[in-house]
Structures are given as C-alpha cells and as structure tokens.
PDB file of C-alpha atoms in Angstrom:
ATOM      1  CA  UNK O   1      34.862 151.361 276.624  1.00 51.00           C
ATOM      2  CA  UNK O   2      35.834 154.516 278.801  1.00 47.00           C
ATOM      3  CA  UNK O   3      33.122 156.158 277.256  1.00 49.00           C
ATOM      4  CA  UNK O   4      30.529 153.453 278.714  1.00 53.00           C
ATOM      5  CA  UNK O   5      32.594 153.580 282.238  1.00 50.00           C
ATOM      6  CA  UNK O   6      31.770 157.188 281.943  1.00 54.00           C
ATOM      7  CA  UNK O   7      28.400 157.341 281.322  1.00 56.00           C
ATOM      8  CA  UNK O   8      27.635 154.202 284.312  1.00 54.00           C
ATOM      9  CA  UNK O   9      29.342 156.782 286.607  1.00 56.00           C
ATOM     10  CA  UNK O  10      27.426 159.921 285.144  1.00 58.00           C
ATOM     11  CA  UNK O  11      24.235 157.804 285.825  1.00 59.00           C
ATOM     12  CA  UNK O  12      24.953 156.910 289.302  1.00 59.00           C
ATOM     13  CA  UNK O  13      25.899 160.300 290.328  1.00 60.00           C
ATOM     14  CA  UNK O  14      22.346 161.323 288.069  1.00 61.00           C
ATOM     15  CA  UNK O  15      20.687 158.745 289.978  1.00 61.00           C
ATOM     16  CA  UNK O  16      22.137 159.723 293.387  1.00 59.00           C
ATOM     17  CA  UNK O  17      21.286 163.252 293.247  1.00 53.00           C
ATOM     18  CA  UNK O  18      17.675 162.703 291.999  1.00 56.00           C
ATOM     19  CA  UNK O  19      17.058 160.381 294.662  1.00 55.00           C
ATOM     20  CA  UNK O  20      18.286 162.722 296.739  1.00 52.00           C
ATOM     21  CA  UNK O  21      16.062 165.472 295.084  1.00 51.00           C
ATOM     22  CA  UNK O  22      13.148 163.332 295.062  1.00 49.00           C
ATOM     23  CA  UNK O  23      13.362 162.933 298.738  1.00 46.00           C
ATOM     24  CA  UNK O  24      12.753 166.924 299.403  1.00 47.00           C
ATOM     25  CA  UNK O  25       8.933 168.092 299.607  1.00 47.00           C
ATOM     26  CA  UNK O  26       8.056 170.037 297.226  1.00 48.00           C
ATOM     27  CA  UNK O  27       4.702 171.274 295.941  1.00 47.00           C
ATOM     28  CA  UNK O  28       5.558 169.981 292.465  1.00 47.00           C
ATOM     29  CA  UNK O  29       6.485 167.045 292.754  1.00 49.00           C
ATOM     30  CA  UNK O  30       3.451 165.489 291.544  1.00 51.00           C
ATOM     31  CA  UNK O  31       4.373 167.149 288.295  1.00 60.00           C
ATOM     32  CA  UNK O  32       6.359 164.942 285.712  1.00 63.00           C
ATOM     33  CA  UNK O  33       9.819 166.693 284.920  1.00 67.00           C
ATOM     34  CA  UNK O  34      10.037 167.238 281.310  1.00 73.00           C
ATOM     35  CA  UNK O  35      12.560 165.682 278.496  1.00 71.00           C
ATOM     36  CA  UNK O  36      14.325 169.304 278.526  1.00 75.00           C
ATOM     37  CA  UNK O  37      14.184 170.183 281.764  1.00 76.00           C
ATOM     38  CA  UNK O  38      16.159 166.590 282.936  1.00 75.00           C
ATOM     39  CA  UNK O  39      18.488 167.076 279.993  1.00 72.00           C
ATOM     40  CA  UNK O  40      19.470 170.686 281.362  1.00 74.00           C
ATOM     41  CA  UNK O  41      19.433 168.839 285.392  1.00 76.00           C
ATOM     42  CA  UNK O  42      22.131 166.502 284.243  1.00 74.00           C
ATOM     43  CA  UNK O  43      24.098 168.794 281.853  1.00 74.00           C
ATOM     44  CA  UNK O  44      24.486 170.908 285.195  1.00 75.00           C
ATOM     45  CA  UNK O  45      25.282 168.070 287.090  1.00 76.00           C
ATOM     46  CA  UNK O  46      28.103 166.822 285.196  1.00 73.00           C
ATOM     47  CA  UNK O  47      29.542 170.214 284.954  1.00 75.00           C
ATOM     48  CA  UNK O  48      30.034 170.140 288.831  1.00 79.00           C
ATOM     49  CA  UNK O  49      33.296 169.106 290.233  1.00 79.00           C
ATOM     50  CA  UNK O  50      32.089 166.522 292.658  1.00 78.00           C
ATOM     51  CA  UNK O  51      30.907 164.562 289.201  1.00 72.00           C
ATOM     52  CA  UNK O  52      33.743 165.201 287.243  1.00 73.00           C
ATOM     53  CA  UNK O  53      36.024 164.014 289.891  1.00 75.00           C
ATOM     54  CA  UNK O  54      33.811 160.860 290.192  1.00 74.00           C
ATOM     55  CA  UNK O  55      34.110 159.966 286.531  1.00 71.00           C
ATOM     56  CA  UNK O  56      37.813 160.198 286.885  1.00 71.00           C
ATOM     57  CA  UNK O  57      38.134 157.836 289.478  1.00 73.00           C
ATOM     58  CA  UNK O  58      35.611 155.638 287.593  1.00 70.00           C
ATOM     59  CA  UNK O  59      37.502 155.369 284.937  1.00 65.00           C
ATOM     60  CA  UNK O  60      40.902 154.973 286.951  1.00 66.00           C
ATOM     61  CA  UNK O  61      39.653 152.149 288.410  1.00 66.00           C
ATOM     62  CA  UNK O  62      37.800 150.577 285.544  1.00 58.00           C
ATOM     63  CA  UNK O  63      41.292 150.871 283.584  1.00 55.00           C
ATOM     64  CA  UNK O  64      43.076 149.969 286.233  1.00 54.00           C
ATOM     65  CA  UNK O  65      43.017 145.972 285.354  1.00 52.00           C
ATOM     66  CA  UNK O  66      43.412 145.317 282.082  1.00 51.00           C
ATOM     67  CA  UNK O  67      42.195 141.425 282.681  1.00 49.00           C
ATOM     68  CA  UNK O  68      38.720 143.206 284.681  1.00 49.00           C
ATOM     69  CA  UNK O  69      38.457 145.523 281.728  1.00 49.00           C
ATOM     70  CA  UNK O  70      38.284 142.746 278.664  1.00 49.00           C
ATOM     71  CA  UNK O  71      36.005 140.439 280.921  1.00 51.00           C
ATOM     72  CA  UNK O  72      33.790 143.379 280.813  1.00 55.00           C
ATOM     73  CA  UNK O  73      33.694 142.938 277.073  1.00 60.00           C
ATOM     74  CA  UNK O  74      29.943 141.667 275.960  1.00 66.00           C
ATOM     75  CA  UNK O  75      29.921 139.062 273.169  1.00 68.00           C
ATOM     76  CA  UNK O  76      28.573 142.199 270.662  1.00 70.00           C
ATOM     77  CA  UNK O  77      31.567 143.979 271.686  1.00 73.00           C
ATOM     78  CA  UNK O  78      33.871 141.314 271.008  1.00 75.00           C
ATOM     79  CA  UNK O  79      32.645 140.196 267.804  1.00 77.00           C
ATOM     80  CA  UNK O  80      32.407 144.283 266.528  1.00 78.00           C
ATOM     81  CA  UNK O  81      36.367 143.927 267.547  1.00 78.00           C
ATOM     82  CA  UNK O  82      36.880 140.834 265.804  1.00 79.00           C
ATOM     83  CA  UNK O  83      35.152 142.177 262.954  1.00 80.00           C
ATOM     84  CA  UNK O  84      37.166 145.457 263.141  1.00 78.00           C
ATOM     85  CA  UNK O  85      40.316 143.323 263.475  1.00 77.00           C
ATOM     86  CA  UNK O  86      39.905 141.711 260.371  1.00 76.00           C
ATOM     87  CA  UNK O  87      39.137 144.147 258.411  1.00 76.00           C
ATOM     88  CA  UNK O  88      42.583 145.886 259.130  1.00 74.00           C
ATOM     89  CA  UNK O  89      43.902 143.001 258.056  1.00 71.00           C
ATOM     90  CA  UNK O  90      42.718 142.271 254.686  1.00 73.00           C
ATOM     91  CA  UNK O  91      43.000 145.944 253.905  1.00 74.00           C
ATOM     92  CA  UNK O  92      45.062 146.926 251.212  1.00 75.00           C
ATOM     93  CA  UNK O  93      46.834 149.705 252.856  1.00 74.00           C
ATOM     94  CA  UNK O  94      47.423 147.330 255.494  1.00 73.00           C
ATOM     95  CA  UNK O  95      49.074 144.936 253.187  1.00 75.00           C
ATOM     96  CA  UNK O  96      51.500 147.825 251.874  1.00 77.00           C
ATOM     97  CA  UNK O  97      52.392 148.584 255.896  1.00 76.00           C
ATOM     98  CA  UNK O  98      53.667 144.540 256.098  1.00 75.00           C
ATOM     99  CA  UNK O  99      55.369 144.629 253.151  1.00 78.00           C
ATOM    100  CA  UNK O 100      57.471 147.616 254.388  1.00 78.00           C
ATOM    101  CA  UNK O 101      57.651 145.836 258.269  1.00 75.00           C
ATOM    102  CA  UNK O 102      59.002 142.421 256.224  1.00 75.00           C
ATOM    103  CA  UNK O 103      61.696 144.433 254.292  1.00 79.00           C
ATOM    104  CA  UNK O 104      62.842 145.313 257.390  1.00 79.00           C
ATOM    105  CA  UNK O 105      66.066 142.801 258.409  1.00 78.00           C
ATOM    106  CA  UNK O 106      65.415 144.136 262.040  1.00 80.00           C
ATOM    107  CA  UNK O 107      62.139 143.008 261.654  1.00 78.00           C
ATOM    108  CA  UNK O 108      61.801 139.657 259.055  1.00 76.00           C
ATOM    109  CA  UNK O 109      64.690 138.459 261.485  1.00 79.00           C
ATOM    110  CA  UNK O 110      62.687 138.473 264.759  1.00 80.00           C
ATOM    111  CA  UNK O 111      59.704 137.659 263.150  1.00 78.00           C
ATOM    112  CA  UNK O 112      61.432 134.769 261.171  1.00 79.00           C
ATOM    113  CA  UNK O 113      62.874 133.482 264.894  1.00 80.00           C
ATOM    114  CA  UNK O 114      59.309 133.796 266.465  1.00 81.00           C
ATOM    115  CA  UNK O 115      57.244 131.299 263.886  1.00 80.00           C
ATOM    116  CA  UNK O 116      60.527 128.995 263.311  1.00 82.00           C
ATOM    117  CA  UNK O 117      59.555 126.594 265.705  1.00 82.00           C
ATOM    118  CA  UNK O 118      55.966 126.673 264.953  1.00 84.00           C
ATOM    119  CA  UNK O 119      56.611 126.156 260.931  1.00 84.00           C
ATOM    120  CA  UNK O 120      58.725 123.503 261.761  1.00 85.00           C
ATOM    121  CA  UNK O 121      55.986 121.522 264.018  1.00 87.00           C
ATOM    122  CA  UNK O 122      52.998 122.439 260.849  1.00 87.00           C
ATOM    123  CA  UNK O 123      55.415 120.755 258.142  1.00 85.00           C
ATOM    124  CA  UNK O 124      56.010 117.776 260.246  1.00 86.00           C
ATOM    125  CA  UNK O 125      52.420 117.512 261.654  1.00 88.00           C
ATOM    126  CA  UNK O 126      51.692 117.734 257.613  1.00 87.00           C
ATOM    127  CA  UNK O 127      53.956 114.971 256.406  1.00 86.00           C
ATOM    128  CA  UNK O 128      52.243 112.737 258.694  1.00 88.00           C
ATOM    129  CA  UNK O 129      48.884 113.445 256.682  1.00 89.00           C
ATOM    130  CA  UNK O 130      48.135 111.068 253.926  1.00 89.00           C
ATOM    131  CA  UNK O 131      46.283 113.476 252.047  1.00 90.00           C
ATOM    132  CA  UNK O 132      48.905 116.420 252.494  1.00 88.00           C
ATOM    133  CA  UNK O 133      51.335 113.357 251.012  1.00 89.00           C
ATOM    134  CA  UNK O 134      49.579 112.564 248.052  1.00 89.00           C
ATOM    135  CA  UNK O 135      49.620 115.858 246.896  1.00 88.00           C
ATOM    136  CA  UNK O 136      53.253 116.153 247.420  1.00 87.00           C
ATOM    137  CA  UNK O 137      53.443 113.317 245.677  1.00 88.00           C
ATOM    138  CA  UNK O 138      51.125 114.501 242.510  1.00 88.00           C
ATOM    139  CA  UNK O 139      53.058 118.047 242.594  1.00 86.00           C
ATOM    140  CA  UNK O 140      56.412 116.419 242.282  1.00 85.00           C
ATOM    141  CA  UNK O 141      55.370 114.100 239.338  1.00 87.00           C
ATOM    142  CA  UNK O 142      53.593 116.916 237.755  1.00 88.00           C
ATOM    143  CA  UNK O 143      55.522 118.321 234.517  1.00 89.00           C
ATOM    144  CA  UNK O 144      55.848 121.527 235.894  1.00 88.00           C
ATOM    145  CA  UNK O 145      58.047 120.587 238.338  1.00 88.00           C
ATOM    146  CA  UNK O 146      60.179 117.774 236.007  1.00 88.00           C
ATOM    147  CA  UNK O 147      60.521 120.690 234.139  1.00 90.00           C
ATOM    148  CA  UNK O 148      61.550 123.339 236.683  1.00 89.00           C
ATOM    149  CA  UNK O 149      64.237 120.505 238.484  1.00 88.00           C
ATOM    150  CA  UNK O 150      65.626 120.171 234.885  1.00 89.00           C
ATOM    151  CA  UNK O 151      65.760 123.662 234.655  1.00 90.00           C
ATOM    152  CA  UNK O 152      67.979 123.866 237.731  1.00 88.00           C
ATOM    153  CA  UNK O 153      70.205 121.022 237.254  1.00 88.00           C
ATOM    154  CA  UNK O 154      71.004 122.686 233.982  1.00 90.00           C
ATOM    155  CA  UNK O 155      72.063 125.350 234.882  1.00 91.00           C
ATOM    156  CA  UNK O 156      75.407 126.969 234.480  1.00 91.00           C
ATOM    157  CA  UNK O 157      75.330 127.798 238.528  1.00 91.00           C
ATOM    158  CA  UNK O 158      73.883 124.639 239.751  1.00 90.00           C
ATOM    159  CA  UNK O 159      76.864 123.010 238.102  1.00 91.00           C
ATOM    160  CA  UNK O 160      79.638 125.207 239.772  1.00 92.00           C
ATOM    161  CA  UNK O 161      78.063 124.680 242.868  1.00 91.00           C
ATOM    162  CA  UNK O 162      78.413 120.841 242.462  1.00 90.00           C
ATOM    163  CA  UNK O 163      81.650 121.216 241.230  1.00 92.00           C
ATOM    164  CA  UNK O 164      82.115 123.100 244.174  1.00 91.00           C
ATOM    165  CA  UNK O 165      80.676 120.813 246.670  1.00 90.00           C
ATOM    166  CA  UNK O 166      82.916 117.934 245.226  1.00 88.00           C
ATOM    167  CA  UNK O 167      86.436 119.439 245.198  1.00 88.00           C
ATOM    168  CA  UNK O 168      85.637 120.247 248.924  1.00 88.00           C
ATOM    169  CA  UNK O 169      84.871 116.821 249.719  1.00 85.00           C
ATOM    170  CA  UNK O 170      87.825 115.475 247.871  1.00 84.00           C
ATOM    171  CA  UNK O 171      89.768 117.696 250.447  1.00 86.00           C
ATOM    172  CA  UNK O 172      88.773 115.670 253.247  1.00 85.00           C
ATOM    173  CA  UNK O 173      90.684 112.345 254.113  1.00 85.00           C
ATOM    174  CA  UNK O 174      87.695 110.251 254.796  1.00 86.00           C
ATOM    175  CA  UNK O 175      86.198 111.113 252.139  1.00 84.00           C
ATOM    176  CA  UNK O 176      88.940 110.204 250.234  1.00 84.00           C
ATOM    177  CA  UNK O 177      88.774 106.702 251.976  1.00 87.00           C
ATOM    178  CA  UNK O 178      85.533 106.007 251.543  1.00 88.00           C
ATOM    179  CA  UNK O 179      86.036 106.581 247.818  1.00 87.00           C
ATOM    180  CA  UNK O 180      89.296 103.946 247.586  1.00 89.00           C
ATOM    181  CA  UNK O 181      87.375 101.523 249.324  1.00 90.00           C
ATOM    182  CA  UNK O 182      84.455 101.614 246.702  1.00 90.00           C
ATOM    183  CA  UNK O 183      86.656 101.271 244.113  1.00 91.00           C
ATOM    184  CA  UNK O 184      88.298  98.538 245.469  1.00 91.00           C
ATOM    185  CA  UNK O 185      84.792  96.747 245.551  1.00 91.00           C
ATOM    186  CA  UNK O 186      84.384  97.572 242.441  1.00 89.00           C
ATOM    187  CA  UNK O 187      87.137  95.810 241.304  1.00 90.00           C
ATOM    188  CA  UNK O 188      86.612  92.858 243.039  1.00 89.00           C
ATOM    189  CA  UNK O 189      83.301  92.548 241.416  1.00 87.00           C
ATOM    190  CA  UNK O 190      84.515  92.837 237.782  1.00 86.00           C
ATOM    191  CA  UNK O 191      87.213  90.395 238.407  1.00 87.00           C
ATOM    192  CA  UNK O 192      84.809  87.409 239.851  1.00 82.00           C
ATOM    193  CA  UNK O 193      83.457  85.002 237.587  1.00 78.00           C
ATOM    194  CA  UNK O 194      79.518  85.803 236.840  1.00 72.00           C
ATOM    195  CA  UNK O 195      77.456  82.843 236.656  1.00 69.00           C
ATOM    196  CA  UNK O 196      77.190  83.305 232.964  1.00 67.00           C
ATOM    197  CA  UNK O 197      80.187  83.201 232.019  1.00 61.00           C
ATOM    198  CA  UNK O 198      80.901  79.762 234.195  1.00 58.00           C
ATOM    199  CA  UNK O 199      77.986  78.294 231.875  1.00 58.00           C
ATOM    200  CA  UNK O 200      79.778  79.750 228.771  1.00 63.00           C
ATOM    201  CA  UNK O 201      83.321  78.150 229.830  1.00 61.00           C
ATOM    202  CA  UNK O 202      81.912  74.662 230.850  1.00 62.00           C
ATOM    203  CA  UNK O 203      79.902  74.660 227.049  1.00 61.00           C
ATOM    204  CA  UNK O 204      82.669  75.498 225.445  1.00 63.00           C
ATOM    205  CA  UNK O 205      85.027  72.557 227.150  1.00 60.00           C
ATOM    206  CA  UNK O 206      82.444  69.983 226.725  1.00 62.00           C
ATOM    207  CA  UNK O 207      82.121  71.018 222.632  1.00 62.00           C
ATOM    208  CA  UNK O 208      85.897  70.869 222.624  1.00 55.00           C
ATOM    209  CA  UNK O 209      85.767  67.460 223.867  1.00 54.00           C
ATOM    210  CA  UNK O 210      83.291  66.330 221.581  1.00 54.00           C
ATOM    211  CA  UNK O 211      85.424  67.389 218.556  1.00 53.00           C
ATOM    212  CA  UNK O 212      88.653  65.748 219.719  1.00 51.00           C
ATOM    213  CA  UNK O 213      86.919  62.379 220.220  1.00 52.00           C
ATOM    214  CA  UNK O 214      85.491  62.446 216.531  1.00 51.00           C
ATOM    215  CA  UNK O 215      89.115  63.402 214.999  1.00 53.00           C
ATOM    216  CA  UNK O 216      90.416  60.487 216.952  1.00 52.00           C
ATOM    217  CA  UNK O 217      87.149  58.114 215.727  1.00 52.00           C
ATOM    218  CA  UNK O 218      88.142  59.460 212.332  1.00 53.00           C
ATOM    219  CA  UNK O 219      92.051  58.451 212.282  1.00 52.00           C
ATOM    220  CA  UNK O 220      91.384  55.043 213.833  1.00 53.00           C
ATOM    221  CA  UNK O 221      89.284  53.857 211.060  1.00 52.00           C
ATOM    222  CA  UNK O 222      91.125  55.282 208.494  1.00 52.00           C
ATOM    223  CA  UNK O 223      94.190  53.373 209.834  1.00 51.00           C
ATOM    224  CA  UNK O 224      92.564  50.156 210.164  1.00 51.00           C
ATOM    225  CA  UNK O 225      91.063  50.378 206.528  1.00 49.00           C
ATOM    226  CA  UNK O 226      94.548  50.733 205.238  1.00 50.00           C
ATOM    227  CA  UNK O 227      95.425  47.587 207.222  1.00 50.00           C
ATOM    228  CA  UNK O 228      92.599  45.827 205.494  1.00 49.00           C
ATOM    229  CA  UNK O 229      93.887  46.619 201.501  1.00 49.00           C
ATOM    230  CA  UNK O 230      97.269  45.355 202.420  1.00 48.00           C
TER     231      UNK O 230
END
C-alpha cells in the first residue's frame, strides 16, 4: 500500500515536471521521447530532493488515517488479504505457534475470559435448535456414551468424590432436616393401610363369617336329631 502511495506521488511529480517541460519550445519537440530516454527522465527525477521530500509527505499523509487508508483498499486487494489471512491460518506452523500461545496460563486465561460470554450465548442459541437437540439426544443414547458414563460412575474416583460430596452435606443442618422430614414421610406411608390390603382384610372377615354360621348350622341339627331318637 505505501508502495502504491509512492508511486501516485512519483507520477504526479513525473507528470508535473513534463507538463512543465512540454510547455518550453524546443526544436524537438515534435520528436517522440523514447522508452529509455523517459525511464532515465524519471530515474533523475526521483533522485531529486524536491521528489523525495514529496513522496514522504505522501505517504505521511496517506498513513496518517488508518480508517482513509483501508477505505482505499480495492475489492482485489481485500480479497488477496483475505486470502493471505487464511492461509496463515490453516498453516501448520501456524497451528504449532497457537498451541504454544494456549499453553500459556497468561494467555488461555484472557483468551478464555474474552469468548466466555460469547460460548455461553452459541450453547444456548443451540439448545433452542431442534435439530442441534436431536442430536444431543441420539449422542447421549448412543452406546458410546452409556458406556463412557458407566465408565465414570465406576470409577474408584468418581466414588470418593460422591462420598465426598455427601459427608459435606450431612454437615449442614438443613440438610440434615430435609433428610428427617423424608423419612418421616416415609414412614407414614408404610404404616397406612394400601387399598389392597383393605380388600384382603374385609375377604378374610366375610370367609370367617361364613364358617362360623355353618359350625353353628351343624350343632343345631345334630342336637335336634338327638331330640328326635329319644
């Protein structure tokens, strides 16, 4: 880019001083100026102070802005940066220079702090997608991953943890509440009568009835059959 601010200036001074030229009577003029001899006219003219001091306040100027300077930027010119951009990127030796930047704690924590809050936006903006869903959905049914969550919950360190995690809670008073008072309900549950067992109790009485009526049946007419042989 200061190249190109260069050579604009170069060819305005160029221009300035051939008009300039041009403008002086000469006998020759009718005469076209060679490739050569032009070439040697403007390698003397840029040598000249005047023009160097003109290219240095061209390109003061010109770099002056920074917002001027990338509006100057032609679509060619931004796509060839683009282009350039990306292929830093995907490099391999690029890929080595983040791993080291990322092992950095320096780094991986500011980094980590700048993208938090977008991360955090992309996985909620992706739980409202039905499709991103579903595949959460097939991933955690997948036996891959009943396998890997058996895995953990195996595990000799997953267990302490847990173990961990309760005795700390069994520390705390309302915790401690909470845990009476479902055991109380608990209680009270087993100890109510299930409708099952009311169906069970009322069978049994009425069969126990039943038999105590035909023992009586069966005295009554034994008695009176006695009666009747005397």
């Amino acid at each position: 880019m200061l190249k190109r601010f260069r050579w604009v200036g170069a060819a305005l001074i160029i221009s300035s001083v051939l008009s300039s030229c041009g403008s002086e009577p000469s006998s020759a003029a009718s005469e076209p100026m060679s490739y050569k001899d032009m070439k040697s006219m403007v390698i003397d003219i840029l040598k000249t102070e005047d023009a160097q001091k003109a290219l240095q306040e061209s390109a003061i100027s010109s770099t002056g802005n920074n917002g001027a300077t990338s509006k100057l930027l032609s679509v060619q010119d931004q796509e060839q940066v683009r282009l350039a951009v990306k292929e830093t990127l995907v490099s391999p030796e690029y890929n080595k220079v983040i791993e080291k930047l990322m092992t950095d704690p320096r780094f991986a924590g500011e980094f980590s702090q700048a993208v938090n809050k977008q991360n955090k936006q992309i996985h909620k903006d992706l739980l409202k997608d039905p499709t991103y869903q579903q595949d959460m959905i097939k991933a955690m049914k997948s036996p891959e991953m009943d396998k890997m969550i058996l895995d953990v919950l195996q595990s000799t360190q997953y267990r302490k943890q847990v173990m961990t995690i309760m005795q700390e809670s069994m520390q705390s008073p309302l915790f401690r509440l909470e845990i009476l008072d479902l055991m109380k309900k608990a209680v009270q549950e087993e100890l109510k009568p299930k409708p099952d067992e009311k169906v069970t109790k009322s069978k049994e009485g009425e069969q126990g009835g039943g038999e105590g009526e035909g023992s009586g049946g069966d005295q009554n007419d034994s008695g009176m059959g006695e009666q009747g042989g005397g």
